[in-house]
Short mmCIF file of C-alpha atoms in Angstrom, two decimals:
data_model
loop_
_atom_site.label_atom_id
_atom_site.label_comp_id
_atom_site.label_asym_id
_atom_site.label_seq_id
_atom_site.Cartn_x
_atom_site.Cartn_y
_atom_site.Cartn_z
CA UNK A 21 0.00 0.00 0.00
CA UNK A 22 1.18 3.36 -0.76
CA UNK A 23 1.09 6.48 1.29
CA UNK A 24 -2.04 8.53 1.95
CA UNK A 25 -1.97 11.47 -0.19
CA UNK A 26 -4.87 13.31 1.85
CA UNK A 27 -1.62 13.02 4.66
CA UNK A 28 0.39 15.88 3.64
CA UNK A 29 2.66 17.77 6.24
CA UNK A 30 3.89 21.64 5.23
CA UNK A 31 6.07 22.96 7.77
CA UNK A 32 7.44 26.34 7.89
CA UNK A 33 10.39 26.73 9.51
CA UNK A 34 11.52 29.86 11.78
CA UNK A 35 14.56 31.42 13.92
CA UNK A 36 17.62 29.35 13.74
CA UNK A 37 19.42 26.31 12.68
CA UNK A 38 18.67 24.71 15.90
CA UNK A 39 15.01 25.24 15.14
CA UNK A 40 15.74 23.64 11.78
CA UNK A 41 17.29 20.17 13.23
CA UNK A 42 13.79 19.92 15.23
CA UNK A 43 11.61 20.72 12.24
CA UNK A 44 13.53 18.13 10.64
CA UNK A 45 12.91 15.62 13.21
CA UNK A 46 9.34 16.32 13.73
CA UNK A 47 8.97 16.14 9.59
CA UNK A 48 10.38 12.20 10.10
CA UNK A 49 8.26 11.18 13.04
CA UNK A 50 5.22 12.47 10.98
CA UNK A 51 6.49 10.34 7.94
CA UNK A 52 6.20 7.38 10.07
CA UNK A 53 2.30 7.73 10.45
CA UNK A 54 1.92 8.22 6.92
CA UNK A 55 2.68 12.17 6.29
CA UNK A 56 4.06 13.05 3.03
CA UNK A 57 6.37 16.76 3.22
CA UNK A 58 4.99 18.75 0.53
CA UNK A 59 6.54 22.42 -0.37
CA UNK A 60 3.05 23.78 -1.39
CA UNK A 61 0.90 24.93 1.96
CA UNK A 62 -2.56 25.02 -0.10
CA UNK A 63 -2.17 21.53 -0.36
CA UNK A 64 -1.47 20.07 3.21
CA UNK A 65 -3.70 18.49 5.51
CA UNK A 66 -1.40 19.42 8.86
CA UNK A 67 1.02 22.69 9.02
CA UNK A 68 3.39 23.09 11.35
CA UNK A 69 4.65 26.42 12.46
CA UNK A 70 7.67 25.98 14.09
CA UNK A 71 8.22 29.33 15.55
CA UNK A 72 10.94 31.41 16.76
CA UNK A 73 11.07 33.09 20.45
CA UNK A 74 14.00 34.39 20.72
CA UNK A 75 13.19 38.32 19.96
CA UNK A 76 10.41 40.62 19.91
CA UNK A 77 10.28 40.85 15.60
CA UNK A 78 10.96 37.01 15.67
CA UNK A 79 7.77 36.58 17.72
CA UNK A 80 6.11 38.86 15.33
CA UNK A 81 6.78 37.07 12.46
CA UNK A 82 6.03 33.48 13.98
CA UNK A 83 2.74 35.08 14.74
CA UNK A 84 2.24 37.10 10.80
CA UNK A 85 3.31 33.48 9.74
CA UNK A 86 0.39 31.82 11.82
CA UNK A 87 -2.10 34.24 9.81
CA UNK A 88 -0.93 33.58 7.23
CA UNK A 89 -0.97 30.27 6.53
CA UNK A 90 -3.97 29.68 8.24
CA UNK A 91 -6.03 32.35 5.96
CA UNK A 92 -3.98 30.49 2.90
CA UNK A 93 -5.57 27.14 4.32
CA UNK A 94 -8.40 27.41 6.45
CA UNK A 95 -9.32 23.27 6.01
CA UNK A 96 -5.92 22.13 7.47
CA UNK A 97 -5.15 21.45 10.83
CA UNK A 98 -2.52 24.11 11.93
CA UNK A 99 -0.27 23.34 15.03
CA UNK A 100 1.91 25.99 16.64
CA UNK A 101 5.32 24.21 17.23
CA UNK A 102 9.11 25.41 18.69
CA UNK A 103 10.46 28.24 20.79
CA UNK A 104 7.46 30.53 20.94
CA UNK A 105 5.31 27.68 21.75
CA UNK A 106 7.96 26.35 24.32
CA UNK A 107 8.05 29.43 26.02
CA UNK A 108 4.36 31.53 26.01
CA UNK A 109 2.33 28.18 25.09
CA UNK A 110 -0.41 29.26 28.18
CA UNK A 111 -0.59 32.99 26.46
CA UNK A 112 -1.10 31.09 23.13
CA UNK A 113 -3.48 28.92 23.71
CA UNK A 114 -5.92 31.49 25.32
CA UNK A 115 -4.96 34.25 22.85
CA UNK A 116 -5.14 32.13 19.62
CA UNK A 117 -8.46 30.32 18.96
CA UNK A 118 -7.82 29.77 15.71
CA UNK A 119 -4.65 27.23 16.25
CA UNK A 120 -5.61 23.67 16.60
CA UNK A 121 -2.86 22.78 18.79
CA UNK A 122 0.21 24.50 20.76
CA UNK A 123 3.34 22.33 21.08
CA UNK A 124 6.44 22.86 22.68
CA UNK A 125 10.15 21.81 21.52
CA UNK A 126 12.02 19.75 24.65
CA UNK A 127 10.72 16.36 23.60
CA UNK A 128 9.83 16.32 20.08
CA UNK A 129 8.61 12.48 20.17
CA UNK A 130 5.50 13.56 21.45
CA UNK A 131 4.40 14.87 17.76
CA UNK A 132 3.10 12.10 16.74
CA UNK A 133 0.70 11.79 19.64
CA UNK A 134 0.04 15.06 20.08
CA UNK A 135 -1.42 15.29 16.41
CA UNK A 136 -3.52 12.85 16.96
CA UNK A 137 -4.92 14.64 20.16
CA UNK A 138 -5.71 17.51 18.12
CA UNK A 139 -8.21 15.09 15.63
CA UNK A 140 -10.19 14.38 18.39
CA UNK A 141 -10.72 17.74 19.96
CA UNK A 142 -10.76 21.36 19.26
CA UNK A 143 -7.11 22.55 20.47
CA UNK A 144 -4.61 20.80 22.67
CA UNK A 145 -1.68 22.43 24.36
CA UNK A 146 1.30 20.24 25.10
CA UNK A 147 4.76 22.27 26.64
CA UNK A 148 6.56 19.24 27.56
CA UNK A 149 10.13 18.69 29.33
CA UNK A 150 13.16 17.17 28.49
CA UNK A 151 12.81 13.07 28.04
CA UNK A 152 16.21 11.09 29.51
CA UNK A 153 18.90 12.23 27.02
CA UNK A 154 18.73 8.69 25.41
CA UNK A 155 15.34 8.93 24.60
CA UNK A 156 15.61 11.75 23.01
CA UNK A 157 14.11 11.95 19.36
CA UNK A 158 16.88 12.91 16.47
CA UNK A 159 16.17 10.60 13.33
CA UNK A 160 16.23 12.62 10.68
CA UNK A 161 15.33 12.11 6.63
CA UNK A 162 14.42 15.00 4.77
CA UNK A 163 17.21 17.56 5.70
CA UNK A 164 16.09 21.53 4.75
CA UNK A 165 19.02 22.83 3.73
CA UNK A 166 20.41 22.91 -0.02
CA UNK A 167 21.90 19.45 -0.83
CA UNK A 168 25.86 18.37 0.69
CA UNK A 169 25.19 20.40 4.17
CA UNK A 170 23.57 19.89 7.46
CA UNK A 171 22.86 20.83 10.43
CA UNK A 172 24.60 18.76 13.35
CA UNK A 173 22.94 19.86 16.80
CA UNK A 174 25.43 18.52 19.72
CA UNK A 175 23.90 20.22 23.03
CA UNK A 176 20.28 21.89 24.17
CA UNK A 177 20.10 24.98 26.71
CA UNK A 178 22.71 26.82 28.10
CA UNK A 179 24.39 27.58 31.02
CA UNK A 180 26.08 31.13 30.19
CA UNK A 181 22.93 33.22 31.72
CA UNK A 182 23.93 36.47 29.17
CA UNK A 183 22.00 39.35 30.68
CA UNK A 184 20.27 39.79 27.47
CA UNK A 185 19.20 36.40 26.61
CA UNK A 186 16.40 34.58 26.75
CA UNK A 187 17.73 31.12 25.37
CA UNK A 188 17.97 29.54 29.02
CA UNK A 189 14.03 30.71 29.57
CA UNK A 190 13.62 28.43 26.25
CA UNK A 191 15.53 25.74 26.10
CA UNK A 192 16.73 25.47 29.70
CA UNK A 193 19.85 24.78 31.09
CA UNK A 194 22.95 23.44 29.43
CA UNK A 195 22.05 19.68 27.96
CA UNK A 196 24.93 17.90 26.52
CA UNK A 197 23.30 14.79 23.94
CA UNK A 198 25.17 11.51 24.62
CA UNK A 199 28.73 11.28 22.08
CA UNK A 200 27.52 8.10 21.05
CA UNK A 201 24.05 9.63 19.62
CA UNK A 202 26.35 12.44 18.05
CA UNK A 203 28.74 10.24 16.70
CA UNK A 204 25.93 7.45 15.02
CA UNK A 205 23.96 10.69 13.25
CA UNK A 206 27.68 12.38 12.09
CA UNK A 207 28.51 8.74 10.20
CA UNK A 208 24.52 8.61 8.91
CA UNK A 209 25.31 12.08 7.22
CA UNK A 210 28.60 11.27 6.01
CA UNK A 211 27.36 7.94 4.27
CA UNK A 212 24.55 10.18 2.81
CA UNK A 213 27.21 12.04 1.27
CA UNK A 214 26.64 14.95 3.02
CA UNK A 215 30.29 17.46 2.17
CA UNK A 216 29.45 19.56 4.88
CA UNK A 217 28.42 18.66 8.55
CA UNK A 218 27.69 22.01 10.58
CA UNK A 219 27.71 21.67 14.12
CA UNK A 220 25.42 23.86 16.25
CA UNK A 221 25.16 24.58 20.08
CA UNK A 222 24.18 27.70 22.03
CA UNK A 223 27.96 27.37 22.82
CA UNK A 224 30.16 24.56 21.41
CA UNK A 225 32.73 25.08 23.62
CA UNK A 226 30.61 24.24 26.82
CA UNK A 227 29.59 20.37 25.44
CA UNK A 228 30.32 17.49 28.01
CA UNK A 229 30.71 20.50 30.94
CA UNK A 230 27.33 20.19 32.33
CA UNK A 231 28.73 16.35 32.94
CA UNK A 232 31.55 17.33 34.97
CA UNK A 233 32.71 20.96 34.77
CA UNK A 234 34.79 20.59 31.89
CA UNK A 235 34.37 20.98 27.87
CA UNK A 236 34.51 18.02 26.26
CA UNK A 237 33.98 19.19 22.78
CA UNK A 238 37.60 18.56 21.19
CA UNK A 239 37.66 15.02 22.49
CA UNK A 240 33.91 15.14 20.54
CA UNK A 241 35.55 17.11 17.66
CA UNK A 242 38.71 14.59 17.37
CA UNK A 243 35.91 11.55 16.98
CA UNK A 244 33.73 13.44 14.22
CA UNK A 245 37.03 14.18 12.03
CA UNK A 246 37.92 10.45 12.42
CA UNK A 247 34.74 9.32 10.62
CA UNK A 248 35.35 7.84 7.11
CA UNK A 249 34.06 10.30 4.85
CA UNK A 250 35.02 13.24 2.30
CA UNK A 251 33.33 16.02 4.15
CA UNK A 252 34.12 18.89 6.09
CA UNK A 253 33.38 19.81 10.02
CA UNK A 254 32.13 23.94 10.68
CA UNK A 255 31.99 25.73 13.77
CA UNK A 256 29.04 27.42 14.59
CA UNK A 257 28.32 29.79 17.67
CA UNK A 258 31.65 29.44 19.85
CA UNK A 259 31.23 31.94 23.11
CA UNK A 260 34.15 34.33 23.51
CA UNK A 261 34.65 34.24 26.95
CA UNK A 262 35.40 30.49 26.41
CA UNK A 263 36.87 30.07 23.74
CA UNK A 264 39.61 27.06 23.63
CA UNK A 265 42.75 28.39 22.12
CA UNK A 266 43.91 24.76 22.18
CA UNK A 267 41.18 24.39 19.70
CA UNK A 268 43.54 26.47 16.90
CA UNK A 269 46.28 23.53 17.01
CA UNK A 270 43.81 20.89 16.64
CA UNK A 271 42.87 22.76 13.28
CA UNK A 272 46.24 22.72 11.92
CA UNK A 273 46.37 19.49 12.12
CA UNK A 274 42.90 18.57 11.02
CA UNK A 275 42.32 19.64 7.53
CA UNK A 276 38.69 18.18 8.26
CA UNK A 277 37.86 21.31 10.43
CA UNK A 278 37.57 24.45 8.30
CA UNK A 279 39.16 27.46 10.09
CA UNK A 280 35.91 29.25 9.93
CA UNK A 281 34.94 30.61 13.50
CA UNK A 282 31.51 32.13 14.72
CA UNK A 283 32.10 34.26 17.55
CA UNK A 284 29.48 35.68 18.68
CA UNK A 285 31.08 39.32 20.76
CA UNK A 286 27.84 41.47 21.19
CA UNK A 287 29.70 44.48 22.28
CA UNK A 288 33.25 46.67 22.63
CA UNK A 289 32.18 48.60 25.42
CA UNK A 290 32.77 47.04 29.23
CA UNK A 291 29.78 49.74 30.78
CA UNK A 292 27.42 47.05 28.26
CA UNK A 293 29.23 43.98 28.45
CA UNK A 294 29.41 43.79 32.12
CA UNK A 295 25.37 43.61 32.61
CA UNK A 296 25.48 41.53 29.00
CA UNK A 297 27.01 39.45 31.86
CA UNK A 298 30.23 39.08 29.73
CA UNK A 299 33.82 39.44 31.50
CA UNK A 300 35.60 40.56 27.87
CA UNK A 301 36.87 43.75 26.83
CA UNK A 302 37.36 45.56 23.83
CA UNK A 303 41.06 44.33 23.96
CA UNK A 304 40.58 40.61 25.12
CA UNK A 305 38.25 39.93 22.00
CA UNK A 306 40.83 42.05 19.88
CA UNK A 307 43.65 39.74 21.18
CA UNK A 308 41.74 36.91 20.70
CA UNK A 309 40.85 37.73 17.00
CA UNK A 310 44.50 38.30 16.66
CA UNK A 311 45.60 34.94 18.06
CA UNK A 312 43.42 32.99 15.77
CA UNK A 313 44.67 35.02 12.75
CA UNK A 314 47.60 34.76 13.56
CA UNK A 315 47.88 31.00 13.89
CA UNK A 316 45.53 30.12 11.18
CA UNK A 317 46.39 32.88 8.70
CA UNK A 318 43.40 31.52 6.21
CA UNK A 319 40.70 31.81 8.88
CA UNK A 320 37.62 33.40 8.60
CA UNK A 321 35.85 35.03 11.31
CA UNK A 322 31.90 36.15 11.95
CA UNK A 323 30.77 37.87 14.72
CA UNK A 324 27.37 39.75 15.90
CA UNK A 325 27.40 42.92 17.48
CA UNK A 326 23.76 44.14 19.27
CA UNK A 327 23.08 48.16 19.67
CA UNK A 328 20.21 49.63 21.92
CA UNK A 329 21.02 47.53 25.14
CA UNK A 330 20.03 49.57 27.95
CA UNK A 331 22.08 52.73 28.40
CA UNK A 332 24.31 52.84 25.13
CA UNK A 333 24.89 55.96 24.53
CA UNK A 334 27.41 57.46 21.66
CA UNK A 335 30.25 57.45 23.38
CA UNK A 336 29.52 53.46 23.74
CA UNK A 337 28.51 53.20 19.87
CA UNK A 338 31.82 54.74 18.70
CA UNK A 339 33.21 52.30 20.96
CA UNK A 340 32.03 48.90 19.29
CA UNK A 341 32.29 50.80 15.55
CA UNK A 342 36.17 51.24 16.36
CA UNK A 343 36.17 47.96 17.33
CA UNK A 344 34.52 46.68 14.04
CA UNK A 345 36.94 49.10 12.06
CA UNK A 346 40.23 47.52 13.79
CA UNK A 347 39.42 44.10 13.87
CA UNK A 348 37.77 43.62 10.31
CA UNK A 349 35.78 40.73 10.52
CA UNK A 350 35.21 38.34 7.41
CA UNK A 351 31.23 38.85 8.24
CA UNK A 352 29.41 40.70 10.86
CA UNK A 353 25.61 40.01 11.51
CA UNK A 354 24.00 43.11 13.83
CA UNK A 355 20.86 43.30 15.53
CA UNK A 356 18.85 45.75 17.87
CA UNK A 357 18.21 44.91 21.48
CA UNK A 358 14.98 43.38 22.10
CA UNK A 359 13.37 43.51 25.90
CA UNK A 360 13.53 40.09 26.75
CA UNK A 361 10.76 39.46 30.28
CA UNK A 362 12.67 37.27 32.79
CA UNK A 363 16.04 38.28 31.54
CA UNK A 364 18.24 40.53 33.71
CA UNK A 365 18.76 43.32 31.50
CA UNK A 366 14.72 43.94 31.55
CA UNK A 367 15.25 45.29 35.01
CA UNK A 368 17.49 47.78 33.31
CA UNK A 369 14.72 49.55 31.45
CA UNK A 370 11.07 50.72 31.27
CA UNK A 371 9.53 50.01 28.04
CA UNK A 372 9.05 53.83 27.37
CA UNK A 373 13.12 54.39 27.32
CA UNK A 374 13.42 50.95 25.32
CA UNK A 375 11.42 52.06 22.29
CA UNK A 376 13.63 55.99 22.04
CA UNK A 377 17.16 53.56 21.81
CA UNK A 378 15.49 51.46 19.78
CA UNK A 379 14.74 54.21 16.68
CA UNK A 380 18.20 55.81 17.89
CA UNK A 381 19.82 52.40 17.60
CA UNK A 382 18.49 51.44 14.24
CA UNK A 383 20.10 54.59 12.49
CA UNK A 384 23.26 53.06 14.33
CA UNK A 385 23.22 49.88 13.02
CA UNK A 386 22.62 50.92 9.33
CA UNK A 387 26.26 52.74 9.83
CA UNK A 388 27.63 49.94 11.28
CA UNK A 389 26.47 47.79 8.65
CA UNK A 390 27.41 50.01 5.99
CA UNK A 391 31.24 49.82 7.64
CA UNK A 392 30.80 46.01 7.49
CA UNK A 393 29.89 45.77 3.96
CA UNK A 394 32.89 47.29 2.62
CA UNK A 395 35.13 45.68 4.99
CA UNK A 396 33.85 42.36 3.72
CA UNK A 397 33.73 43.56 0.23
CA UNK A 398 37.53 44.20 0.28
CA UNK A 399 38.71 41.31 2.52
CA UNK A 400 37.04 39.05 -0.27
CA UNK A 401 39.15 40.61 -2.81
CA UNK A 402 42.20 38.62 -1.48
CA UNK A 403 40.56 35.83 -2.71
CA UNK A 404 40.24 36.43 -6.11
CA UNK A 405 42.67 34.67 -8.29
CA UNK A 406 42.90 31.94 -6.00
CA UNK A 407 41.44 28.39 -6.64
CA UNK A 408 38.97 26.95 -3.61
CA UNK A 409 36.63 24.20 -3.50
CA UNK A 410 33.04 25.17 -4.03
CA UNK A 411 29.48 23.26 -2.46
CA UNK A 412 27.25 23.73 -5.47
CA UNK A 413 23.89 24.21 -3.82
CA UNK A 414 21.60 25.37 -6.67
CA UNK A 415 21.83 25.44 -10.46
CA UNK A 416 20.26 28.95 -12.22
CA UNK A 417 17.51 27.90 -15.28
CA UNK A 418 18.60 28.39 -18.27
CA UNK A 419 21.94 29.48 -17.71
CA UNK A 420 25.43 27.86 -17.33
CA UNK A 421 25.28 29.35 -13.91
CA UNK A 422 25.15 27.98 -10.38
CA UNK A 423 24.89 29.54 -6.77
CA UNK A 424 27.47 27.70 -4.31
CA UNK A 425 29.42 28.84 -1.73
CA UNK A 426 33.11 28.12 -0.37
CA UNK A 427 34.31 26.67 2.71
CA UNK A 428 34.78 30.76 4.13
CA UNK A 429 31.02 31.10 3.53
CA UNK A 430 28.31 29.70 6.09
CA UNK A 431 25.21 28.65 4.92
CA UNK A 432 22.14 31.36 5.35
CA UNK A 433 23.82 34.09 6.94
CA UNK A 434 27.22 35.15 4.61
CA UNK A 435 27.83 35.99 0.46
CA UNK A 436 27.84 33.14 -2.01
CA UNK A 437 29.55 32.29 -4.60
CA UNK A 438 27.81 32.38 -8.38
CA UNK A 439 29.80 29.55 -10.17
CA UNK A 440 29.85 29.84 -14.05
CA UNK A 441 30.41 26.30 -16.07
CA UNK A 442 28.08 23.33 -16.84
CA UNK A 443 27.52 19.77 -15.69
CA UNK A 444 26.80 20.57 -11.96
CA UNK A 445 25.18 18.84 -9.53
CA UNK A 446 23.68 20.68 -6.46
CA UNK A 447 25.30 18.75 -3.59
CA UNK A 448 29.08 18.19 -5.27
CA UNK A 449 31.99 19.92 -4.94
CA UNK A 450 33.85 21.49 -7.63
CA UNK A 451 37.31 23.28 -8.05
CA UNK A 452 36.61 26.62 -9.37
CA UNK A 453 38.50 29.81 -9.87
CA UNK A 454 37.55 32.80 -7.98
CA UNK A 455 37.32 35.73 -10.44
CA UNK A 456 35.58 39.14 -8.88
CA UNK A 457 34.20 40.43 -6.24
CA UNK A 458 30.04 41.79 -6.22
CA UNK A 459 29.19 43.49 -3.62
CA UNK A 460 29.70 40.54 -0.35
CA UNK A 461 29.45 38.11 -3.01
CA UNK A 462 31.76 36.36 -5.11
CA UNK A 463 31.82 34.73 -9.01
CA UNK A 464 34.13 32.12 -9.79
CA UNK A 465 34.71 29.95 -13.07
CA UNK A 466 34.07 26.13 -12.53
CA UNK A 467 37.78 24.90 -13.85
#
């Protein structure tokens, strides 16, 4: 027998990579009881909105998104899933009639169950806690990304407490998943032929520590690179107060790490960082920018910088733009403070003073931007001329043309790299030549 074809499961996918893994999950447990992913919402039978929580415009969206796929498909069964759901699932359910169910994200198993609540009566609300770590659901089929990457999640929560942040509100503290579960899904992906495994974590640095005090993520690291494979390990979200030099030796050694590093800094000015709840400086993250560069010459560095928290005033924005003008990162991602309830730095503010740094802070980060976009622009000029490896991720219609990017580009959130030659497969890697620079982008010849 085949599959029903009344079953079919859209989900739209919010907020962050880590959001993506669960979406991903949830989309296989669904498969089991017969739901077939389709990419057309009209069509679907059960929608998932798996929301973001994270910020105030994230929230905003997630909720827009609701709307609109509910006025898009008012016969489907529309369920509220992920961080927004996790976090204000109470204030959902009363506030939102129209959603036929409200599920959180700590133990995604209960999908399958939970849908089938939500047949039998008008809406269900489900926030549920953290199953024991080896119960935890993290099968995966269909992966959302473009083909030859994914998403490898290694921890839940975190334990850093950032004044700002409302992560630990969501996801709770620090939860390190087993190695052995790691290590079993990193050799799935690699026999699926997967070129590029990116690992995610509110903090990859703090893995294994909520065991016994102490990071365990090279001895993690070490196992990954050792897995039979032609693929590639990235580094995503590495906090800068932690970060372990020793981890800069291991990459020298281990051409299966790329010397791509996200570093997430916030802020150059201590009157922020210190309620940020960060015990950096300006020149501590300079030094430590400088150490990496200087002992892995090729590497590539992101960071994102936040404007608005409470009190910044000029003298603190010229502080941070300085520090963004010295230290020239690769790629720079900026956002504006959002009041975050049950965080410390809400006790900074009123909402009243919030909103006038907010418009103030807006016009800041557009300069700030602006800076980063020609720093970025010119840094990628020293690549041109050079020959790199390129993931091919889509192929332009019509065109010898395809979008890619190389290993010094992270998937969603830096330039690409628009690949001219024919016979490519979305998924492969080719050897190209890097050509010009456009804008934060760059074009390359396939060779």
């Amino acid at each position: 027998m085949g599959k029903d074809t009344s079953k079919y499961l859209y989900i739209e996918n919010l907020g962050c990579a880590k959001n993506q893994v669960d979406a991903e999950v949830m989309a296989k447990i669904l498969g089991s009881d017969g739901y077939v992913l389709t990419d057309d919402a009209s069509k679907a039978s059960l929608i998932l909105v798996n929301t973001c929580g994270f910020i105030e415009s994230a929230r905003e969206e997630s909720i827009n998104t609701f709307f609109e796929l509910r006025t898009l498909n008012p016969k489907a069964k529309v369920i509220i899933t992920g961080c927004l759901s996790q976090r204000y699932g109470k204030e959902l359910s009363e506030q939102l009639p129209e959603a036929d169910g409200i599920f959180g994200n700590r133990d995604l198993s209960k999908i399958s169950s939970f849908v089938k609540e939500t047949e039998s009566k008008a809406a269900s609300l489900l926030v549920p806690e953290y199953p024991d770590p080896d119960a935890e659901a993290y099968q995966r089929e269909k992966l959302f990304n473009f083909p030859g990457s994914a998403y490898l999640k290694i921890s839940e929560g975190c334990n850093h407490r950032c004044g700002f942040c409302a992560i630990p509100i969501i996801r709770g503290p620090l939860r390190s998943r087993p190695q052995h579960a790691i290590l079993d899904e990193a050799r799935t992906l690699a026999k699926r032929g997967i070129k590029e495994i990116n690992l995610i974590a509110q903090d990859l640095a703090a893995y294994g520590s909520d065991w016994d005090g102490k990071s365990h993520f090279l001895e993690l690291l070490a196992q990954i690179t050792e897995i039979e494979g032609d693929f590639k390990v990235r580094l995503l979200y590495i906090h800068p107060d932690a970060f372990p030099l020793e981890l800069l030796q291991m990459i020298k050694t281990n051409s299966k790490i790329l010397p791509y590093f996200d570093i997430p800094i916030q802020h150059a000015s201590v009157k922020l960082l210190r309620p940020m709840k960060r015990t950096g400086d300006a020149k501590t993250y300079t030094d430590l920018v400088s150490t990496i560069r200087r002992e892995l010459p090729e590497s590539v560095i992101r960071t994102t910088i936040m404007l608005g928290f409470p009190g910044e005033d000029d003298d603190d924005f010229d502080q941070v733009y300085d520090f963004v003008k010295k230290n020239r990162f690769n790629w720079m991602g900026s956002f504006v403070y959002s009041l975050e309830e049950g965080t410390y730095a809400a006790t900074l503010t009123d909402e009243e003073t919030h909103k006038a740094l907010s418009k103030v802070a807006a016009k800041r980060q557009k300069k700030l931007q602006k800076l980063q976009e020609k720093i970025s622009s010119e840094i990628l000029t020293s690549f041109v001329g050079k020959e790199y490896d390129v993931l091919i991720e889509e192929l332009i219609e019509g065109e010898d043309l395809a979008i890619g990017r190389f290993w010094g580009q992270a998937p969603e959130v830096d330039g690409l790299t628009v690949v001219m030659g024919r016979d490519m497969v979305p998924g492969n890697v080719y050897r190209c030549g890097i050509t010009k620079v456009n804008g934060i982008d760059l074009e390359a010849v396939k060779l």
